[in-house]
Amino acid sequence: MCKVSIIMTSYNKPNYVGKAIEAILKQSFKDFELLLMDDNSNEDTQKVIEKYLKDKRIRYFRSDVKNISERTEKNRYAVQINKALSMINGEYISYATDDNIYKPKRLEKMVNFMKNNRKVKICYSSSCVLHLNYEGKLIKNVIRNAKNKLWVASCQVDHCSIMHKADILPIIYEKWHSYWDEDPQFYLIGDARFFWRLNHFWPFYPINEVLDVNYIMETSLHTQIIAEEKSEFIKRLPKQRTCWELRKYLKNLGSDR
């Protein structure tokens, strides 16, 4: 049993995944497990990951997905996260990706916030978003501030910036028969869809401090989807659902929650 279960999804980012793993392993708060969910990445990525697998806190799972048809029939990172959520041991759940870097005291500060606010089920922090070009040079720097309690968190918060209690999971599963929505219509806004589910029951409470850094590159999914020239992967995805419809629905719930 551990205090925090961290779920990291990984796919073909050999230049970043090592930094993401190291940032977690070097956390000031040590009582955690890292479920590293790799979606059958290329050899270069596997070589980087293998360097860290001797750490007993890491539980490594590699999928056997092989082709584009398999990758587009479901939201793959939702599939990977759902698998991990069925195996977690922690009291608290946090998320990471292979291009997201935790600040050294991220877990410590979030766990302390949850301990000091026992009625809170979900918290989120401010985050820094760095947009990089193909050469890896910074082209834009955005700070997502965490100032307000959110009943409409979809598309305002990234899943790498949240922590929630594990005891909310049975409630989500009972209502939707899954945790994250695996429908490929939500490939672009998978975390927003998960937050839509959470906000049916609980608000997100803010920690107004930057506790993670998120890298958005030309190869990132969000960038690929809005690019003029679409990859074969993007062409095979169904029409994507929107933030607007999720947020409108939650706003209409109003005081009914």
mmCIF file of C-alpha atoms in Angstrom:
data_model
loop_
_atom_site.group_PDB
_atom_site.id
_atom_site.type_symbol
_atom_site.label_atom_id
_atom_site.label_comp_id
_atom_site.label_asym_id
_atom_site.label_seq_id
_atom_site.Cartn_x
_atom_site.Cartn_y
_atom_site.Cartn_z
ATOM 1 C CA MET A 1 0.000 0.000 0.000
ATOM 2 C CA CYS A 2 1.246 3.498 -0.836
ATOM 3 C CA LYS A 3 -0.050 7.025 -0.392
ATOM 4 C CA VAL A 4 -0.051 8.137 -4.053
ATOM 5 C CA SER A 5 -0.492 6.256 -7.319
ATOM 6 C CA ILE A 6 0.881 8.147 -10.326
ATOM 7 C CA ILE A 7 -0.261 7.068 -13.783
ATOM 8 C CA MET A 8 2.035 8.058 -16.647
ATOM 9 C CA THR A 9 1.102 7.435 -20.290
ATOM 10 C CA SER A 10 3.888 7.138 -22.832
ATOM 11 C CA TYR A 11 4.169 6.906 -26.602
ATOM 12 C CA ASN A 12 7.167 7.661 -28.835
ATOM 13 C CA LYS A 13 8.807 10.576 -27.023
ATOM 14 C CA PRO A 14 12.375 9.350 -26.407
ATOM 15 C CA ASN A 15 13.732 12.877 -25.935
ATOM 16 C CA TYR A 16 11.339 13.679 -23.083
ATOM 17 C CA VAL A 17 10.162 10.517 -21.344
ATOM 18 C CA GLY A 18 13.381 10.093 -19.347
ATOM 19 C CA LYS A 19 13.119 13.620 -17.951
ATOM 20 C CA ALA A 20 9.474 13.014 -17.041
ATOM 21 C CA ILE A 21 10.305 9.788 -15.185
ATOM 22 C CA GLU A 22 13.274 11.341 -13.366
ATOM 23 C CA ALA A 23 11.170 14.274 -12.167
ATOM 24 C CA ILE A 24 8.812 11.812 -10.501
ATOM 25 C CA LEU A 25 11.511 9.603 -9.004
ATOM 26 C CA LYS A 26 13.201 12.694 -7.479
ATOM 27 C CA GLN A 27 10.072 13.963 -5.717
ATOM 28 C CA SER A 28 10.527 15.167 -2.138
ATOM 29 C CA PHE A 29 7.514 13.006 -1.222
ATOM 30 C CA LYS A 30 8.621 9.388 -1.506
ATOM 31 C CA ASP A 31 5.552 7.256 -0.701
ATOM 32 C CA PHE A 32 4.271 6.603 -4.222
ATOM 33 C CA GLU A 33 4.040 4.066 -7.007
ATOM 34 C CA LEU A 34 4.450 4.944 -10.678
ATOM 35 C CA LEU A 35 2.333 2.975 -13.134
ATOM 36 C CA LEU A 36 4.137 3.539 -16.426
ATOM 37 C CA MET A 37 1.701 2.743 -19.244
ATOM 38 C CA ASP A 38 3.530 2.619 -22.561
ATOM 39 C CA ASP A 39 1.466 2.189 -25.740
ATOM 40 C CA ASN A 40 4.039 0.033 -27.546
ATOM 41 C CA SER A 41 6.495 2.820 -28.298
ATOM 42 C CA ASN A 42 9.392 2.612 -30.731
ATOM 43 C CA GLU A 43 12.771 1.106 -29.838
ATOM 44 C CA ASP A 44 14.386 4.448 -28.999
ATOM 45 C CA THR A 45 11.706 5.165 -26.409
ATOM 46 C CA GLN A 46 11.946 1.657 -24.948
ATOM 47 C CA LYS A 47 15.698 2.026 -24.486
ATOM 48 C CA VAL A 48 15.174 5.179 -22.435
ATOM 49 C CA ILE A 49 12.436 3.615 -20.296
ATOM 50 C CA GLU A 50 14.459 0.475 -19.576
ATOM 51 C CA LYS A 51 17.085 2.514 -17.721
ATOM 52 C CA TYR A 52 14.596 3.250 -14.935
ATOM 53 C CA LEU A 53 12.847 -0.081 -14.488
ATOM 54 C CA LYS A 54 15.135 -1.227 -11.676
ATOM 55 C CA ASP A 55 13.370 1.252 -9.401
ATOM 56 C CA LYS A 56 10.875 -0.841 -7.427
ATOM 57 C CA ARG A 57 8.367 1.998 -7.323
ATOM 58 C CA ILE A 58 7.792 1.628 -11.066
ATOM 59 C CA ARG A 59 5.185 -0.807 -12.367
ATOM 60 C CA TYR A 60 5.693 -1.017 -16.124
ATOM 61 C CA PHE A 61 3.077 -2.103 -18.659
ATOM 62 C CA ARG A 62 3.555 -2.149 -22.425
ATOM 63 C CA SER A 63 0.584 -2.629 -24.749
ATOM 64 C CA ASP A 64 0.620 -4.796 -27.863
ATOM 65 C CA VAL A 65 -1.091 -2.286 -30.157
ATOM 66 C CA LYS A 66 0.550 -2.443 -33.576
ATOM 67 C CA ASN A 67 -1.345 -0.529 -36.277
ATOM 68 C CA ILE A 68 -3.287 2.653 -36.941
ATOM 69 C CA SER A 69 -6.635 0.855 -37.017
ATOM 70 C CA GLU A 70 -6.111 -0.323 -33.437
ATOM 71 C CA ARG A 71 -4.895 3.105 -32.369
ATOM 72 C CA THR A 72 -7.970 4.890 -33.684
ATOM 73 C CA GLU A 73 -10.769 2.527 -32.680
ATOM 74 C CA LYS A 74 -10.529 3.775 -29.088
ATOM 75 C CA ASN A 75 -8.962 6.680 -27.228
ATOM 76 C CA ARG A 76 -5.691 4.931 -26.466
ATOM 77 C CA TYR A 77 -4.529 6.996 -23.503
ATOM 78 C CA ALA A 78 -7.966 6.591 -21.903
ATOM 79 C CA VAL A 79 -7.632 2.817 -22.390
ATOM 80 C CA GLN A 80 -4.206 2.853 -20.753
ATOM 81 C CA ILE A 81 -5.350 5.008 -17.835
ATOM 82 C CA ASN A 82 -8.417 2.841 -17.232
ATOM 83 C CA LYS A 83 -6.203 -0.234 -17.088
ATOM 84 C CA ALA A 84 -3.941 1.480 -14.565
ATOM 85 C CA LEU A 85 -6.851 2.687 -12.433
ATOM 86 C CA SER A 86 -8.000 -0.908 -12.056
ATOM 87 C CA MET A 87 -4.627 -1.751 -10.450
ATOM 88 C CA ILE A 88 -3.780 1.243 -8.257
ATOM 89 C CA ASN A 89 -2.871 0.935 -4.571
ATOM 90 C CA GLY A 90 -2.754 4.588 -3.520
ATOM 91 C CA GLU A 91 -5.103 6.697 -1.448
ATOM 92 C CA TYR A 92 -4.564 9.551 -3.899
ATOM 93 C CA ILE A 93 -4.307 9.419 -7.708
ATOM 94 C CA SER A 94 -2.198 11.708 -9.860
ATOM 95 C CA TYR A 95 -1.413 11.739 -13.576
ATOM 96 C CA ALA A 96 1.599 12.406 -15.783
ATOM 97 C CA THR A 97 2.592 12.149 -19.433
ATOM 98 C CA ASP A 98 5.884 11.546 -21.200
ATOM 99 C CA ASP A 99 6.199 15.259 -22.004
ATOM 100 C CA ASN A 100 5.251 16.680 -18.594
ATOM 101 C CA ILE A 101 7.739 17.540 -15.839
ATOM 102 C CA TYR A 102 6.744 17.590 -12.171
ATOM 103 C CA LYS A 103 8.252 20.282 -9.952
ATOM 104 C CA PRO A 104 10.296 18.673 -7.121
ATOM 105 C CA LYS A 105 7.699 19.286 -4.384
ATOM 106 C CA ARG A 106 4.569 18.688 -6.461
ATOM 107 C CA LEU A 107 3.440 15.528 -4.668
ATOM 108 C CA GLU A 108 4.365 16.851 -1.232
ATOM 109 C CA LYS A 109 2.363 20.041 -1.669
ATOM 110 C CA MET A 110 -0.676 18.316 -3.150
ATOM 111 C CA VAL A 111 -0.773 15.582 -0.506
ATOM 112 C CA ASN A 112 -0.466 18.197 2.246
ATOM 113 C CA PHE A 113 -3.300 20.204 0.700
ATOM 114 C CA MET A 114 -5.525 17.129 0.615
ATOM 115 C CA LYS A 115 -4.623 16.206 4.204
ATOM 116 C CA ASN A 116 -5.385 19.729 5.409
ATOM 117 C CA ASN A 117 -8.691 19.881 3.512
ATOM 118 C CA ARG A 118 -10.190 16.469 4.169
ATOM 119 C CA LYS A 119 -13.538 17.188 2.550
ATOM 120 C CA VAL A 120 -11.840 17.996 -0.771
ATOM 121 C CA LYS A 121 -11.928 15.180 -3.322
ATOM 122 C CA ILE A 122 -10.009 16.881 -6.159
ATOM 123 C CA CYS A 123 -7.337 19.567 -6.243
ATOM 124 C CA TYR A 124 -5.444 21.178 -9.107
ATOM 125 C CA SER A 125 -2.420 23.433 -9.379
ATOM 126 C CA SER A 126 -1.221 26.174 -11.654
ATOM 127 C CA SER A 127 0.920 24.895 -14.513
ATOM 128 C CA CYS A 128 3.379 26.186 -17.080
ATOM 129 C CA VAL A 129 2.800 25.301 -20.740
ATOM 130 C CA LEU A 130 5.787 25.615 -23.091
ATOM 131 C CA HIS A 131 5.088 25.539 -26.832
ATOM 132 C CA LEU A 132 8.081 24.350 -28.867
ATOM 133 C CA ASN A 133 8.757 24.302 -32.608
ATOM 134 C CA TYR A 134 10.256 21.388 -34.590
ATOM 135 C CA GLU A 135 13.746 22.445 -33.515
ATOM 136 C CA GLY A 136 12.777 22.338 -29.851
ATOM 137 C CA LYS A 137 12.946 26.108 -29.491
ATOM 138 C CA LEU A 138 10.457 27.934 -27.279
ATOM 139 C CA ILE A 139 7.835 29.886 -29.235
ATOM 140 C CA LYS A 140 5.261 30.543 -26.494
ATOM 141 C CA ASN A 141 5.058 30.338 -22.710
ATOM 142 C CA VAL A 142 1.640 30.181 -21.011
ATOM 143 C CA ILE A 143 0.815 30.005 -17.311
ATOM 144 C CA ARG A 144 -2.460 28.317 -16.396
ATOM 145 C CA ASN A 145 -3.329 29.842 -13.043
ATOM 146 C CA ALA A 146 -5.269 27.947 -10.395
ATOM 147 C CA LYS A 147 -7.276 30.588 -8.547
ATOM 148 C CA ASN A 148 -10.875 29.414 -8.341
ATOM 149 C CA LYS A 149 -12.927 26.468 -7.185
ATOM 150 C CA LEU A 150 -14.128 24.934 -10.457
ATOM 151 C CA TRP A 151 -17.439 23.250 -11.146
ATOM 152 C CA VAL A 152 -16.568 23.465 -14.866
ATOM 153 C CA ALA A 153 -12.969 22.254 -15.102
ATOM 154 C CA SER A 154 -13.120 20.898 -18.665
ATOM 155 C CA CYS A 155 -10.540 22.595 -20.897
ATOM 156 C CA GLN A 156 -9.371 24.847 -18.075
ATOM 157 C CA VAL A 157 -7.136 22.289 -16.353
ATOM 158 C CA ASP A 158 -4.726 19.643 -17.627
ATOM 159 C CA HIS A 159 -4.874 16.174 -16.083
ATOM 160 C CA CYS A 160 -1.160 16.393 -15.226
ATOM 161 C CA SER A 161 -2.058 19.187 -12.791
ATOM 162 C CA ILE A 162 -4.625 17.351 -10.668
ATOM 163 C CA MET A 163 -4.787 14.962 -7.746
ATOM 164 C CA HIS A 164 -7.929 13.171 -6.595
ATOM 165 C CA LYS A 165 -8.878 10.676 -3.952
ATOM 166 C CA ALA A 166 -9.152 7.063 -5.034
ATOM 167 C CA ASP A 167 -12.493 6.691 -3.263
ATOM 168 C CA ILE A 168 -14.262 8.662 -5.996
ATOM 169 C CA LEU A 169 -13.570 5.969 -8.598
ATOM 170 C CA PRO A 170 -16.416 3.542 -7.699
ATOM 171 C CA ILE A 171 -18.921 6.400 -8.001
ATOM 172 C CA ILE A 172 -17.687 7.288 -11.497
ATOM 173 C CA TYR A 173 -17.641 3.656 -12.572
ATOM 174 C CA GLU A 174 -21.155 2.990 -11.290
ATOM 175 C CA LYS A 175 -22.578 5.849 -13.357
ATOM 176 C CA TRP A 176 -20.616 5.396 -16.624
ATOM 177 C CA HIS A 177 -19.246 1.819 -16.406
ATOM 178 C CA SER A 178 -15.719 3.138 -16.957
ATOM 179 C CA TYR A 179 -13.474 5.814 -15.465
ATOM 180 C CA TRP A 180 -12.139 7.657 -18.533
ATOM 181 C CA ASP A 181 -14.227 7.668 -21.714
ATOM 182 C CA GLU A 182 -12.548 5.501 -24.388
ATOM 183 C CA ASP A 183 -14.708 6.855 -27.239
ATOM 184 C CA PRO A 184 -12.275 8.099 -29.960
ATOM 185 C CA GLN A 185 -14.475 11.175 -30.440
ATOM 186 C CA PHE A 186 -12.725 12.453 -27.302
ATOM 187 C CA TYR A 187 -9.126 11.864 -28.421
ATOM 188 C CA LEU A 188 -8.447 15.619 -28.421
ATOM 189 C CA ILE A 189 -10.137 16.371 -25.085
ATOM 190 C CA GLY A 190 -9.917 13.096 -23.177
ATOM 191 C CA ASP A 191 -9.078 14.720 -19.851
ATOM 192 C CA ALA A 192 -11.826 17.312 -20.328
ATOM 193 C CA ARG A 193 -14.292 14.456 -20.746
ATOM 194 C CA PHE A 194 -13.012 12.841 -17.520
ATOM 195 C CA PHE A 195 -13.349 16.163 -15.713
ATOM 196 C CA TRP A 196 -16.897 16.453 -17.094
ATOM 197 C CA ARG A 197 -17.673 13.215 -15.267
ATOM 198 C CA LEU A 198 -15.983 14.368 -12.070
ATOM 199 C CA ASN A 199 -17.786 17.712 -12.083
ATOM 200 C CA HIS A 200 -21.141 15.956 -11.911
ATOM 201 C CA PHE A 201 -20.276 15.306 -8.259
ATOM 202 C CA TRP A 202 -17.330 17.416 -7.076
ATOM 203 C CA PRO A 203 -15.574 20.735 -7.722
ATOM 204 C CA PHE A 204 -11.833 21.166 -8.262
ATOM 205 C CA TYR A 205 -10.017 23.118 -5.516
ATOM 206 C CA PRO A 206 -7.044 25.336 -6.463
ATOM 207 C CA ILE A 207 -3.412 25.386 -5.391
ATOM 208 C CA ASN A 208 -2.181 28.649 -6.863
ATOM 209 C CA GLU A 209 1.390 27.594 -7.514
ATOM 210 C CA VAL A 210 3.022 26.173 -10.649
ATOM 211 C CA LEU A 211 3.737 22.518 -9.843
ATOM 212 C CA ASP A 212 4.310 21.087 -13.339
ATOM 213 C CA VAL A 213 5.623 22.053 -16.760
ATOM 214 C CA ASN A 214 3.914 20.753 -19.883
ATOM 215 C CA TYR A 215 5.632 20.681 -23.282
ATOM 216 C CA ILE A 216 3.533 21.127 -26.427
ATOM 217 C CA MET A 217 5.482 20.197 -29.568
ATOM 218 C CA GLU A 218 4.762 20.059 -33.284
ATOM 219 C CA THR A 219 4.356 16.290 -32.889
ATOM 220 C CA SER A 220 1.846 16.588 -30.023
ATOM 221 C CA LEU A 221 -1.665 15.327 -30.670
ATOM 222 C CA HIS A 222 -3.265 18.755 -30.239
ATOM 223 C CA THR A 223 -0.875 20.284 -32.759
ATOM 224 C CA GLN A 224 -1.435 17.461 -35.258
ATOM 225 C CA ILE A 225 -5.209 17.798 -35.140
ATOM 226 C CA ILE A 226 -5.242 21.528 -35.936
ATOM 227 C CA ALA A 227 -2.468 21.287 -38.564
ATOM 228 C CA GLU A 228 -3.446 21.952 -42.189
ATOM 229 C CA GLU A 229 -1.726 18.798 -43.444
ATOM 230 C CA LYS A 230 -3.219 15.830 -41.574
ATOM 231 C CA SER A 231 -1.368 12.605 -40.797
ATOM 232 C CA GLU A 232 -2.951 9.243 -41.602
ATOM 233 C CA PHE A 233 -3.671 8.784 -37.892
ATOM 234 C CA ILE A 234 -5.579 12.074 -37.681
ATOM 235 C CA LYS A 235 -7.486 11.328 -40.900
ATOM 236 C CA ARG A 236 -8.817 8.092 -39.409
ATOM 237 C CA LEU A 237 -10.157 9.679 -36.239
ATOM 238 C CA PRO A 238 -13.887 10.406 -36.065
ATOM 239 C CA LYS A 239 -15.081 13.996 -35.811
ATOM 240 C CA GLN A 240 -13.894 15.313 -32.467
ATOM 241 C CA ARG A 241 -16.261 16.500 -29.748
ATOM 242 C CA THR A 242 -15.734 19.979 -28.351
ATOM 243 C CA CYS A 243 -14.960 21.748 -25.093
ATOM 244 C CA TRP A 244 -17.907 24.020 -25.729
ATOM 245 C CA GLU A 245 -20.492 21.239 -25.492
ATOM 246 C CA LEU A 246 -18.971 19.758 -22.330
ATOM 247 C CA ARG A 247 -18.809 23.122 -20.601
ATOM 248 C CA LYS A 248 -22.314 24.108 -21.689
ATOM 249 C CA TYR A 249 -23.736 20.882 -20.258
ATOM 250 C CA LEU A 250 -22.013 21.406 -16.901
ATOM 251 C CA LYS A 251 -23.117 25.019 -16.686
ATOM 252 C CA ASN A 252 -26.690 23.913 -17.299
ATOM 253 C CA LEU A 253 -26.441 21.481 -14.375
ATOM 254 C CA GLY A 254 -26.015 24.516 -12.135
ATOM 255 C CA SER A 255 -27.284 24.004 -8.613
ATOM 256 C CA ASP A 256 -28.678 20.549 -9.395
ATOM 257 C CA ARG A 257 -25.373 19.000 -8.311
#
